[in-house]
Coordinates of C-alpha atoms and ligand atoms in Angstrom, one line a residue:
X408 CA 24.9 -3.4 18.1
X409 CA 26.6 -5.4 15.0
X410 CA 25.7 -3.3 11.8
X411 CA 26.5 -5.8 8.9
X412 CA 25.1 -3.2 6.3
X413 CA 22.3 -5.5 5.7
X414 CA 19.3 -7.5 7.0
X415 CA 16.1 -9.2 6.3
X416 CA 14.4 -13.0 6.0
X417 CA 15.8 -16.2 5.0
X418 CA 15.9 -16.3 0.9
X419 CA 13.1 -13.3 1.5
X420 CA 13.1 -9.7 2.1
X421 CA 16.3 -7.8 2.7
X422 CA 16.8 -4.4 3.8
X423 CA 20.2 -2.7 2.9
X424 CA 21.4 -0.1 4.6
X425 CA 24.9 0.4 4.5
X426 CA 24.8 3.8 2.3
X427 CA 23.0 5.1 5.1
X428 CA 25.4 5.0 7.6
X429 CA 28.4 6.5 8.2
X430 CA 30.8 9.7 7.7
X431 CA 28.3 12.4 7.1
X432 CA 25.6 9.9 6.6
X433 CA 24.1 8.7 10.4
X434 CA 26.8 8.1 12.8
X435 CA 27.3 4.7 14.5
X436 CA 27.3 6.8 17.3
X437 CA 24.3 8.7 16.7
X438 CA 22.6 5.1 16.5
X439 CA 24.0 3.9 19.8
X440 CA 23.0 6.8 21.7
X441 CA 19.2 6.2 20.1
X442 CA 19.8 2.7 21.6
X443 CA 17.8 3.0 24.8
X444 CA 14.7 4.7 23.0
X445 CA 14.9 2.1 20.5
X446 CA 14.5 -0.6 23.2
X447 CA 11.3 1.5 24.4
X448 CA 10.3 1.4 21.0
X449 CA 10.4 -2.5 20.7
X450 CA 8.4 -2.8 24.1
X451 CA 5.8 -0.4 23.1
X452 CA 4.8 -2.1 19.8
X453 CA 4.9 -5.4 21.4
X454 CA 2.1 -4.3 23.8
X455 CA 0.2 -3.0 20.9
X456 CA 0.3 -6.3 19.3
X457 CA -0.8 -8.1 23.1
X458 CA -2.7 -5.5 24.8
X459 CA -3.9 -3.8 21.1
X460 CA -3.7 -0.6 22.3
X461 CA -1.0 2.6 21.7
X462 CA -0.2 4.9 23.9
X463 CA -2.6 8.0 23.9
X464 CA -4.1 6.5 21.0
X465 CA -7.8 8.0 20.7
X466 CA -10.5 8.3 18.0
X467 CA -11.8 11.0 16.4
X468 CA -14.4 10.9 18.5
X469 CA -11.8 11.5 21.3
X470 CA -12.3 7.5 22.8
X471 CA -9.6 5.1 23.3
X472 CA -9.7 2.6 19.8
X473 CA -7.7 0.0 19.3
X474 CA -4.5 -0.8 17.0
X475 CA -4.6 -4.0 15.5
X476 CA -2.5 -3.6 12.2
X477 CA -0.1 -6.3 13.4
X478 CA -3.2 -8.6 14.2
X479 CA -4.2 -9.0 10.8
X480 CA -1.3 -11.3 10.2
X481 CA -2.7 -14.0 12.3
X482 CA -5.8 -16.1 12.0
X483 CA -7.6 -16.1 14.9
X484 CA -10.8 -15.3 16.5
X485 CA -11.7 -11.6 17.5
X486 CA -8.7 -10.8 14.9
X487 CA -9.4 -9.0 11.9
X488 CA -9.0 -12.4 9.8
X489 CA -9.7 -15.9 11.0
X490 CA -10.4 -18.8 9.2
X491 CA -14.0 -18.4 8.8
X492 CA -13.4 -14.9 7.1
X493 CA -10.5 -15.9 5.1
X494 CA -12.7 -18.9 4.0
X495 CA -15.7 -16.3 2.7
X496 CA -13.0 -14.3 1.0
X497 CA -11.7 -17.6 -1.0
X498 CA -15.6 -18.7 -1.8
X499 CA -16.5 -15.1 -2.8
X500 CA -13.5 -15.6 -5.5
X501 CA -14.8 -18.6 -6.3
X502 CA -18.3 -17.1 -7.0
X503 CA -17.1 -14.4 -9.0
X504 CA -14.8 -16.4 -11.3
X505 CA -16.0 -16.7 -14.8
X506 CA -19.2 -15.3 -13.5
X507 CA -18.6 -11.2 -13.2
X508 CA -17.5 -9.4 -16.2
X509 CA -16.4 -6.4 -14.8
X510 CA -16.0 -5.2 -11.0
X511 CA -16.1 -1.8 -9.6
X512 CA -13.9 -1.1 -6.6
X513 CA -15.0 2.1 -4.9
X514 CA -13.1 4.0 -2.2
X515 CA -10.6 6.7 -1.6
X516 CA -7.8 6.9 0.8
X517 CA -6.6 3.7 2.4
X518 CA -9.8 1.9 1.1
X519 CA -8.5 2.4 -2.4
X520 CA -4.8 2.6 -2.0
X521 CA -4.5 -0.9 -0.8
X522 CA -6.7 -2.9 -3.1
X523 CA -4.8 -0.8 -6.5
X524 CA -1.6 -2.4 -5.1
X525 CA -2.8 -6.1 -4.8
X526 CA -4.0 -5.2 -8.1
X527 CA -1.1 -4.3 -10.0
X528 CA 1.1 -7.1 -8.4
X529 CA -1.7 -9.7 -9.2
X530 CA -2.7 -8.6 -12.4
X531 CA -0.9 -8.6 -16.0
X532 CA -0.5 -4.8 -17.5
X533 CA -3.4 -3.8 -19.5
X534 CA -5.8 -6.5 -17.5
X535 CA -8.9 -5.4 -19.1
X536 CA -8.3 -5.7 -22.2
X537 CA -7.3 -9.3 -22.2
X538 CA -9.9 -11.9 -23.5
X539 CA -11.1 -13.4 -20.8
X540 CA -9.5 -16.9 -21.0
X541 CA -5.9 -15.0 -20.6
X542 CA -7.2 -13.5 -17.4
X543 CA -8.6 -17.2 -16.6
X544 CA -11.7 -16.5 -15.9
X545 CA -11.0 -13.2 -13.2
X546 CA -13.1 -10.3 -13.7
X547 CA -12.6 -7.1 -15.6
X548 CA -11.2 -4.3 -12.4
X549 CA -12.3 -0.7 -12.3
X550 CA -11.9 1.8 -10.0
X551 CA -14.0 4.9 -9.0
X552 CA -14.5 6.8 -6.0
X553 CA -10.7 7.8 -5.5
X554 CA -11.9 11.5 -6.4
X555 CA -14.5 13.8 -7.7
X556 CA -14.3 13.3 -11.4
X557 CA -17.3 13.1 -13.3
X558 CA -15.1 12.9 -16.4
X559 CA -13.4 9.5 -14.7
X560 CA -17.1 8.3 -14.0
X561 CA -18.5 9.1 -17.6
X562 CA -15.3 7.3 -18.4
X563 CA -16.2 3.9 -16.9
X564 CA -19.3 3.9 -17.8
X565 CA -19.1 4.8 -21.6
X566 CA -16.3 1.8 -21.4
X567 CA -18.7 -0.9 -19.8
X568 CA -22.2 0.5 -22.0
X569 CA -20.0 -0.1 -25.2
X570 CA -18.9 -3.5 -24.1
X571 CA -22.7 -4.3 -23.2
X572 CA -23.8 -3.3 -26.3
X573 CA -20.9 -5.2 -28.4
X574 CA -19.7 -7.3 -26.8
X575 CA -21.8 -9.2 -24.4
X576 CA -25.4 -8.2 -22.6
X577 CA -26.0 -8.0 -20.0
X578 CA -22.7 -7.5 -18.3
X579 CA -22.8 -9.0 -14.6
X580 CA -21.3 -6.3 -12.7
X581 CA -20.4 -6.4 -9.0
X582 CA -20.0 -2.9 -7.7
X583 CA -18.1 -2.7 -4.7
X584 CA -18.3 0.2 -2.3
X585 CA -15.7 0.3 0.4
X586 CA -15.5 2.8 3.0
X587 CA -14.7 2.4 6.3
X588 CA -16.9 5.6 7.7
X589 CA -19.8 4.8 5.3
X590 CA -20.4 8.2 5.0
X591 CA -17.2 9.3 3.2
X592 CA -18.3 12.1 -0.4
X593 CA -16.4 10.6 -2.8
X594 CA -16.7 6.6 -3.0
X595 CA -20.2 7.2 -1.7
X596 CA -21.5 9.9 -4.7
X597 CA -19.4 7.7 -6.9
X598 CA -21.2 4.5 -6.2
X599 CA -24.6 6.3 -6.2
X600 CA -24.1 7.5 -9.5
X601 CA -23.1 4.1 -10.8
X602 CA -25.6 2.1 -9.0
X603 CA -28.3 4.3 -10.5
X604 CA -26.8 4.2 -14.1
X605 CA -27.0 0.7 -14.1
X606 CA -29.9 -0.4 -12.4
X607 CA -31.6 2.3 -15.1
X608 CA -30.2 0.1 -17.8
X609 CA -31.2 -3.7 -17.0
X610 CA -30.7 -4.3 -21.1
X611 CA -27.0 -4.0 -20.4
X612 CA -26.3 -4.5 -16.8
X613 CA -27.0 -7.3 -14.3
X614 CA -25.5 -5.6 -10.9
X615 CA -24.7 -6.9 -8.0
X616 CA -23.2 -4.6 -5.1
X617 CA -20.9 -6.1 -1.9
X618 CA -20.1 -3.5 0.6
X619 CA -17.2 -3.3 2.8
X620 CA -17.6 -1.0 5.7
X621 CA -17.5 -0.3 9.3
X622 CA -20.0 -2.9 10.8
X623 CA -21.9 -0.1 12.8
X624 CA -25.3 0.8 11.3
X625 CA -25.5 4.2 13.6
X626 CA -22.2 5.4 11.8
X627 CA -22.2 3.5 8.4
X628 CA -24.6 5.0 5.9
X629 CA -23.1 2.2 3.5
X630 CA -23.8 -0.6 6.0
X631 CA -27.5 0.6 6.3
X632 CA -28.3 0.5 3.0
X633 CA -26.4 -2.7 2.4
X634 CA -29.0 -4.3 5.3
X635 CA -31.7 -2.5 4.0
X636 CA -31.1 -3.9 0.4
X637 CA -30.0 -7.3 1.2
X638 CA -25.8 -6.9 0.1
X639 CA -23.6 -8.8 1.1
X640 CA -21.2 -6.9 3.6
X641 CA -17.7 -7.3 4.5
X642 CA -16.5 -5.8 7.8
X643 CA -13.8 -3.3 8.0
X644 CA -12.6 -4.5 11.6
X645 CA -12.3 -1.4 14.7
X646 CA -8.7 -1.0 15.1
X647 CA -7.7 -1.0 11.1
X648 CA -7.5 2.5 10.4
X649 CA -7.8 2.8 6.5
X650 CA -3.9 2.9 5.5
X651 CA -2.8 -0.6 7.2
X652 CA -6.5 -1.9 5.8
X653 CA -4.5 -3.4 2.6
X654 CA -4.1 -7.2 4.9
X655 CA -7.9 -7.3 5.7
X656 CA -11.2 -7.1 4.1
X657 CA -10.3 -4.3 1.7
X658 CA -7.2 -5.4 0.6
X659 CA -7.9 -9.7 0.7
X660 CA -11.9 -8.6 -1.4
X661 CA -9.0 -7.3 -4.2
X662 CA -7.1 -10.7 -3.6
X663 CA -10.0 -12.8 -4.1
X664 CA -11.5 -11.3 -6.8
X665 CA -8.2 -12.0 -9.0
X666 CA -7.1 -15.7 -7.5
X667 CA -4.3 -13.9 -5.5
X668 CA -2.9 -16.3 -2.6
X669 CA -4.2 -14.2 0.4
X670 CA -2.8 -17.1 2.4
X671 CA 0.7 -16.6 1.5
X672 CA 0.3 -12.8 2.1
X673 CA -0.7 -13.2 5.2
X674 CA 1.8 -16.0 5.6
X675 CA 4.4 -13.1 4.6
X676 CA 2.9 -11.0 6.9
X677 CA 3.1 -12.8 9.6
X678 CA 7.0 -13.9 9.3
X679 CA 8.0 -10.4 8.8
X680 CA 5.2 -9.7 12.0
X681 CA 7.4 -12.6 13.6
X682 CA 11.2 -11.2 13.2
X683 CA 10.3 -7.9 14.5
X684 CA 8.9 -9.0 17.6
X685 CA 11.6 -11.3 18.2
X686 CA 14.3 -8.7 17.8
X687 CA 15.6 -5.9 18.9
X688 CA 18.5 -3.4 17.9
X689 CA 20.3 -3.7 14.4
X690 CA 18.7 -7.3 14.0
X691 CA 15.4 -5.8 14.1
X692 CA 15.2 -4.7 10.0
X693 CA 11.9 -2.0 10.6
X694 CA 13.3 -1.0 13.8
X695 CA 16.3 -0.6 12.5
X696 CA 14.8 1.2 9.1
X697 CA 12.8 3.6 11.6
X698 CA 16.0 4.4 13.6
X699 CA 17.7 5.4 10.6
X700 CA 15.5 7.8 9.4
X701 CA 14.4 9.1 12.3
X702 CA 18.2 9.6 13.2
X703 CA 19.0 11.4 9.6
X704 CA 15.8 13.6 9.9
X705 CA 16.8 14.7 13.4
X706 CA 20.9 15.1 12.6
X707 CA 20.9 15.6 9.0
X708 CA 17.9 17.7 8.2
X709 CA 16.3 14.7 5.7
X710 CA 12.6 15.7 5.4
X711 CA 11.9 13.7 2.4
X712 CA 11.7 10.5 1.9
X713 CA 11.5 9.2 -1.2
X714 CA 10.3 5.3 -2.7
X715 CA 11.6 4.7 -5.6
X716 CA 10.4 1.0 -7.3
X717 CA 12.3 -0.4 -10.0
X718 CA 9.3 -1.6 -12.5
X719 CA 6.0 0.1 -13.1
X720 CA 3.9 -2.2 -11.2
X721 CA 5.6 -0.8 -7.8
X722 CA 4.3 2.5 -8.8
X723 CA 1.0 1.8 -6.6
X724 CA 3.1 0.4 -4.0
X725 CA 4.7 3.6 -3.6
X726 CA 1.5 5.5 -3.4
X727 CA -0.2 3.4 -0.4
X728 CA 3.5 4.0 1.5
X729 CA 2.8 8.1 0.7
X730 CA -0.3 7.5 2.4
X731 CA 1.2 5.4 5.4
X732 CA 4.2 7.8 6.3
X733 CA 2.3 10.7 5.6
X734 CA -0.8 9.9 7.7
X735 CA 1.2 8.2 10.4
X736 CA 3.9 10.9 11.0
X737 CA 2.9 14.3 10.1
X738 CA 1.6 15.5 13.0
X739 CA 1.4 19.3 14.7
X740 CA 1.7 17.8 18.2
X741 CA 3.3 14.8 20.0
X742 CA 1.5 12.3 22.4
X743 CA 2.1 15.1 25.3
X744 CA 0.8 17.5 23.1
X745 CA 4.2 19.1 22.6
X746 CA 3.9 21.3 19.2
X747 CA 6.6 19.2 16.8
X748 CA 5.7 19.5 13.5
X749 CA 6.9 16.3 12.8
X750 CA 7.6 13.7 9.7
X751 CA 8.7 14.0 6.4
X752 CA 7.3 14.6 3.0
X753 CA 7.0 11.1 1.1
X754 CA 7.3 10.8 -2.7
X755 CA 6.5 8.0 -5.1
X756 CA 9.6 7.9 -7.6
X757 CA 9.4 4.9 -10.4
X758 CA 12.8 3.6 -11.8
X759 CA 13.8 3.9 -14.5
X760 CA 11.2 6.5 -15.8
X761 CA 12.2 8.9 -13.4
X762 CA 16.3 8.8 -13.9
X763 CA 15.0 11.2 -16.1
X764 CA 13.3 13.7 -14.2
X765 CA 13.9 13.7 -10.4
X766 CA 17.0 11.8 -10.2
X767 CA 18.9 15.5 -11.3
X768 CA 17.1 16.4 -8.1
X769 CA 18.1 13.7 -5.4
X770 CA 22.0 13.9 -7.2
X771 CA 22.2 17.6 -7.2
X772 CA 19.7 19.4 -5.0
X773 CA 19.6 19.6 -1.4
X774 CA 20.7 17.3 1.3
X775 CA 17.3 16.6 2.3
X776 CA 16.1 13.6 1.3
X777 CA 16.9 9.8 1.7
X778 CA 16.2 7.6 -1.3
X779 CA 15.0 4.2 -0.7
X780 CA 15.3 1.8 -3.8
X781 CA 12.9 -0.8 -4.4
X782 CA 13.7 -3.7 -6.2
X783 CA 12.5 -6.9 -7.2
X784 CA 15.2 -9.5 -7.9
X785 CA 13.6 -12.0 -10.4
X786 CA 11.0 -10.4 -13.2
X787 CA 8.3 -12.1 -13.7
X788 CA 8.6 -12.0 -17.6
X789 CA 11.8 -12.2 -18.5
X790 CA 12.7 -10.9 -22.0
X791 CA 16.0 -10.5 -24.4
X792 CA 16.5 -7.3 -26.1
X793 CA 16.8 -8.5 -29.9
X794 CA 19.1 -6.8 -32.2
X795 CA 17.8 -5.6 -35.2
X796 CA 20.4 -3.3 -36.0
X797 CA 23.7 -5.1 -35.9
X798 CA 25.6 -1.9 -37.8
X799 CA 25.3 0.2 -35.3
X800 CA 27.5 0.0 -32.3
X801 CA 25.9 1.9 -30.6
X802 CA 22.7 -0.5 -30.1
X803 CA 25.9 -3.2 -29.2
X804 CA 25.8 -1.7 -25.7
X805 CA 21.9 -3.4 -25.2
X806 CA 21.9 -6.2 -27.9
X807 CA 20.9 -9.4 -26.5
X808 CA 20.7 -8.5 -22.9
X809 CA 18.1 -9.5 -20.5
X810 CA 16.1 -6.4 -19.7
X811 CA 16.2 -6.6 -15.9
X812 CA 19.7 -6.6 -16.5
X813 CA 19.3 -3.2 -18.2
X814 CA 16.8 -2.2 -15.0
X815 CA 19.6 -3.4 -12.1
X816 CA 22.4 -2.1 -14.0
X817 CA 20.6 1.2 -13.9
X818 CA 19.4 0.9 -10.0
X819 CA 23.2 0.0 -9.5
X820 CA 24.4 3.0 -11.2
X821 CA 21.7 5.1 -9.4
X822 CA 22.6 4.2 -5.7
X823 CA 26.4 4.4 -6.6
X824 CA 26.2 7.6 -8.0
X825 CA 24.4 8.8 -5.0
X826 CA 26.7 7.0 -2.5
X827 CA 29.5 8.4 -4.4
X828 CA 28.5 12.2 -3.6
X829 CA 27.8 10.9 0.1
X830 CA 23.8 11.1 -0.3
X831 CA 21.6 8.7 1.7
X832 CA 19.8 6.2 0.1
X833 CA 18.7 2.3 1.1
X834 CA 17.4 -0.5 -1.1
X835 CA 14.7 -3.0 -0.3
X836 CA 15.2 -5.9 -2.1
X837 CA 12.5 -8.6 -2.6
X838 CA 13.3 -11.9 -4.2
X839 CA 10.6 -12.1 -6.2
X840 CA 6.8 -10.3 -6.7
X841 CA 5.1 -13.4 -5.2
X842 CA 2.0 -12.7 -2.3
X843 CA 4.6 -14.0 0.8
X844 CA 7.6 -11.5 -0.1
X845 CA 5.0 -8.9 -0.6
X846 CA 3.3 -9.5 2.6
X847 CA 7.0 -9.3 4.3
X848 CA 7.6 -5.9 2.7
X849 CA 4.1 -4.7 3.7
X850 CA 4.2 -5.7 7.3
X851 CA 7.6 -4.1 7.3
X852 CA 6.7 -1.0 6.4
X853 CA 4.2 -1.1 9.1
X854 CA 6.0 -2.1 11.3
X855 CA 8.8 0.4 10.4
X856 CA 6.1 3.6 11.0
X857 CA 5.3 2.2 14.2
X858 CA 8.6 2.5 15.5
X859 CA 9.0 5.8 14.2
X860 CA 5.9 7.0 15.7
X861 CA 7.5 5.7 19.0
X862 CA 10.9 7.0 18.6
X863 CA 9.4 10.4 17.6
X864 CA 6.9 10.2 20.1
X865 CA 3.7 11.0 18.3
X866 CA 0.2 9.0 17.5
X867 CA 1.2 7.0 14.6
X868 CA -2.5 6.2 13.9
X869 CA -4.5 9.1 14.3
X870 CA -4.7 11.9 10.9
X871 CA -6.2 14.7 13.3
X872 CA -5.2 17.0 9.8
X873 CA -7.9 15.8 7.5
X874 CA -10.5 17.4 10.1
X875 CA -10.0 21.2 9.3
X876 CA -10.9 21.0 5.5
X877 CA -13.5 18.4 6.4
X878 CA -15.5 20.7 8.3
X879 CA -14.9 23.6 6.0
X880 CA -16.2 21.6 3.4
X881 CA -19.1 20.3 4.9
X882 CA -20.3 23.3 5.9
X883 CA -20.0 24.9 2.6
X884 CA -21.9 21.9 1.1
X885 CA -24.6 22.1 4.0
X886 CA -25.3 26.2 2.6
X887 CA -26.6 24.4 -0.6
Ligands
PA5_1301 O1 -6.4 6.4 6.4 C1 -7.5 6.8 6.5 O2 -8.2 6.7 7.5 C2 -8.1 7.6 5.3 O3 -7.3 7.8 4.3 C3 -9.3 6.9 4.8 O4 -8.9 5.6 4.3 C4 -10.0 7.7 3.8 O5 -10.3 9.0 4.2 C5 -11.3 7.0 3.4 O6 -12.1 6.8 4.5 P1 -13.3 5.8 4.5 O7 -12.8 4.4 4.4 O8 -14.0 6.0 5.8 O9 -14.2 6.2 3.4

């Protein structure tokens, strides 16, 4: 196994490692002793992306259910995309383009997660309160549904009745409800409430609603009512479980609605989908990325993991991987049903905002935790840092720099002062925030859990958890 200290795509994604290995850090050793479960590891996740099934994967319902993350990176029929869906996708943009005002995305979990991320990478900051010709023609976005919070709710619409009432009536709305269940409390009260607001208020609101849900009207309260009332529904395939949902229906409706290029995502996707396939051992980058962590949670005692983007917009980002490696790998039991208590506890970290909180933790607190830097290589507004204040030396230090200068110079600082103490860390590095890198970075991080999940031997798609406060909660409902 050749460990160059670094690995990725052709002028795309990269995955640096090299502060992760070593003296104190993972071992060389340690990695070529994981070599013949890592070769397992490749096998198994090939058959999930021919035979789309994992091993002792069931339901909830305690059936076998398919895995088909890896799928959604290629067109084809009986896949979550093909042509024909990607093609309503593109002409649902095309329909809401200078047409909707303002759209309402409703869902929690991975049927929120997902679409906020598309929408911070394809959207400028402060999106809503552009005129409309700056946003060229996209709608307004909203979201609701991603808790209880009638404050939140109130929130949106107060925000859309002023607008009706000063700035245009009626507002076309297009309220969309996604929830793969169709049954789930949140997006489902929030969209009620919402639905009936509007539709009491036809002065103000034209409303449209298209669903996205689980095509199955036994189990689908959404998909019911969206036959029953005519919407237009968007499937969310068997074999997506919500937090890989962010390359299909879900994610691409978020795409579409804002002009993002869902072909180059998928594009992205389905290189990175490629490499990892192809490979195995260190030129594999997720396997590689899983290895590591598994290896310096099992040797080293690192039980957190944290993501740390370089730019505001990656905050979102971080979130939906919280989500992924949470979901996937904190589990009680392995596929034997062997009590492991495994994973580790993921946290979103934003550089450089938080150099000033939690970076005194990750330098000086326990050896627990491997940092992985996220960074973006070209901004996608460049701007100088004038000088208005040519006495003061001080200032000199910033005067007329670019500021992603000032952002890598203080990643760089970050990962060397780490290094320096011997704490692990690893940076992802994409060239740029366009839809293909993105889609590389995405289906590596799927990929990467899915190895994990093999190497530690548990159901990487499965969340048996969220069942216990579930049925505590219903039943407290259910009293009234
Ligand atoms: O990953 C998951 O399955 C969950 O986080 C779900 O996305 C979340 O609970 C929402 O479920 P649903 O889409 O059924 O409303």
């Amino acid at each position: 196994m050749e460990l160059t200290g670094s690995i990725g795509m052709k002028g795309g994604f990269q995955f640096r490692y090299q502060n992760l290995i070593g003296e104190g850090r993972v071992t060389v050793k340690a990695l070529k002793d994981l070599q013949p479960a890592m070769e397992q590891a490749v096998v198994a996740v090939r058959k999930i992306r021919v035979e789309g099934f994992s091993k002792a994967h069931l339901s909830k319902d305690g059936t076998p259910e398919h895995v088909y993350f890896p799928r959604q990176a290629y067109l084809e029929q009986g896949n979550p995309n093909d042509e024909e869906s990607i093609e309503r996708l593109e002409k649902l943009g095309a329909a809401w383009k200078d047409s909707v005002d303002a759209a309402v995305f409703i869902g929690i979990g991975g049927s929120y997660l997902g679409d906020k991320v598309i929408f911070d990478l394809a959207t400028k900051p402060y999106w809503n309160q552009l005129p409309k010709k700056e946003r060229n023609g996209y709608p307004q976005i909203y979201f609701a549904g991603n808790n209880v919070d009638g404050t939140a709710l109130q929130g949106i619409m107060r925000t859309l009745t002023l607008q009706a009432q000063h700035v245009k009536h009626p507002l076309h709305i297009q309220l969309v409800p996604i929830s793969k269940s169709g049954t789930t409390m949140e997006p489902l009260t929030s969209f009620a409430a919402l639905l009936s607001y509007m539709e009491s208020h036809p002065e103000w609101f034209t409303v449209d609603v298209t669903a996205v849900t689980g095509l199955d009207e036994d189990a689908s309260l959404l998909y019911r009512l969206a036959k029953e009332n005519n919407w237009p529904a968007f499937s969310i395939p068997e074999g997506i479980g919500g937090r890989f949902c962010i390359l299909s229906n879900p994610g691409l409706l978020m795409c579409a609605a804002l002009g993002y290029d869902i072909r180059s995502l998928l594009e992205g996707a389905r290189e990175m989908s490629e490499l990892c396939l192809a490979t195995e051992g260190a030129d594999n980058p997720a396997l590689l990325n899983a290895s590591l962590k598994y290896l310096a949670a099992e040797k080293l005692g690192a039980d957190i993991e944290v993501l740390m983007g370089y730019g505001d917009a990656l905050q979102c980002l971080g979130a939906w991987y919280v989500q992924l490696l949470a979901e996937s790998l904190g589990k009680r039991t392995d596929r034997n049903g062997k009590t492991v208590y495994y994973g580790r506890t993921p946290v979103v970290a934003v550089g450089t905002t938080d150099m000033h909180s939690m970076t005194q933790q990750h330098q000086d607190g326990k050896r627990n935790k491997v940092i992985q830097f996220l960074e973006v290589e070209k901004p996608a507004e460049p701007i100088i840092v004038k000088n208005p204040f040519p006495q003061e030396k001080a200032f000199a230090l910033y005067a007329d720099k670019e500021m992603n200068v000032l952002l890598k110079a203080a990643l760089t600082a970050n990962e060397t002062a780490l290094t320096e103490d011997g704490r692990l860390n690893a940076r992802y590095v994409l060239p740029e925030l366009a839809p293909r890198y993105v889609g590389q970075l995405l289906m590596f991080l799927m990929y990467s859990i899915a190895y994990e999940g093999e190497l530690a031997d548990v159901d990487a798609y499965d969340q048996p958890g969220v069942e216990a406060y579930k049925r505590i909660m219903k039943a407290e409902l259910a009293k009234g």
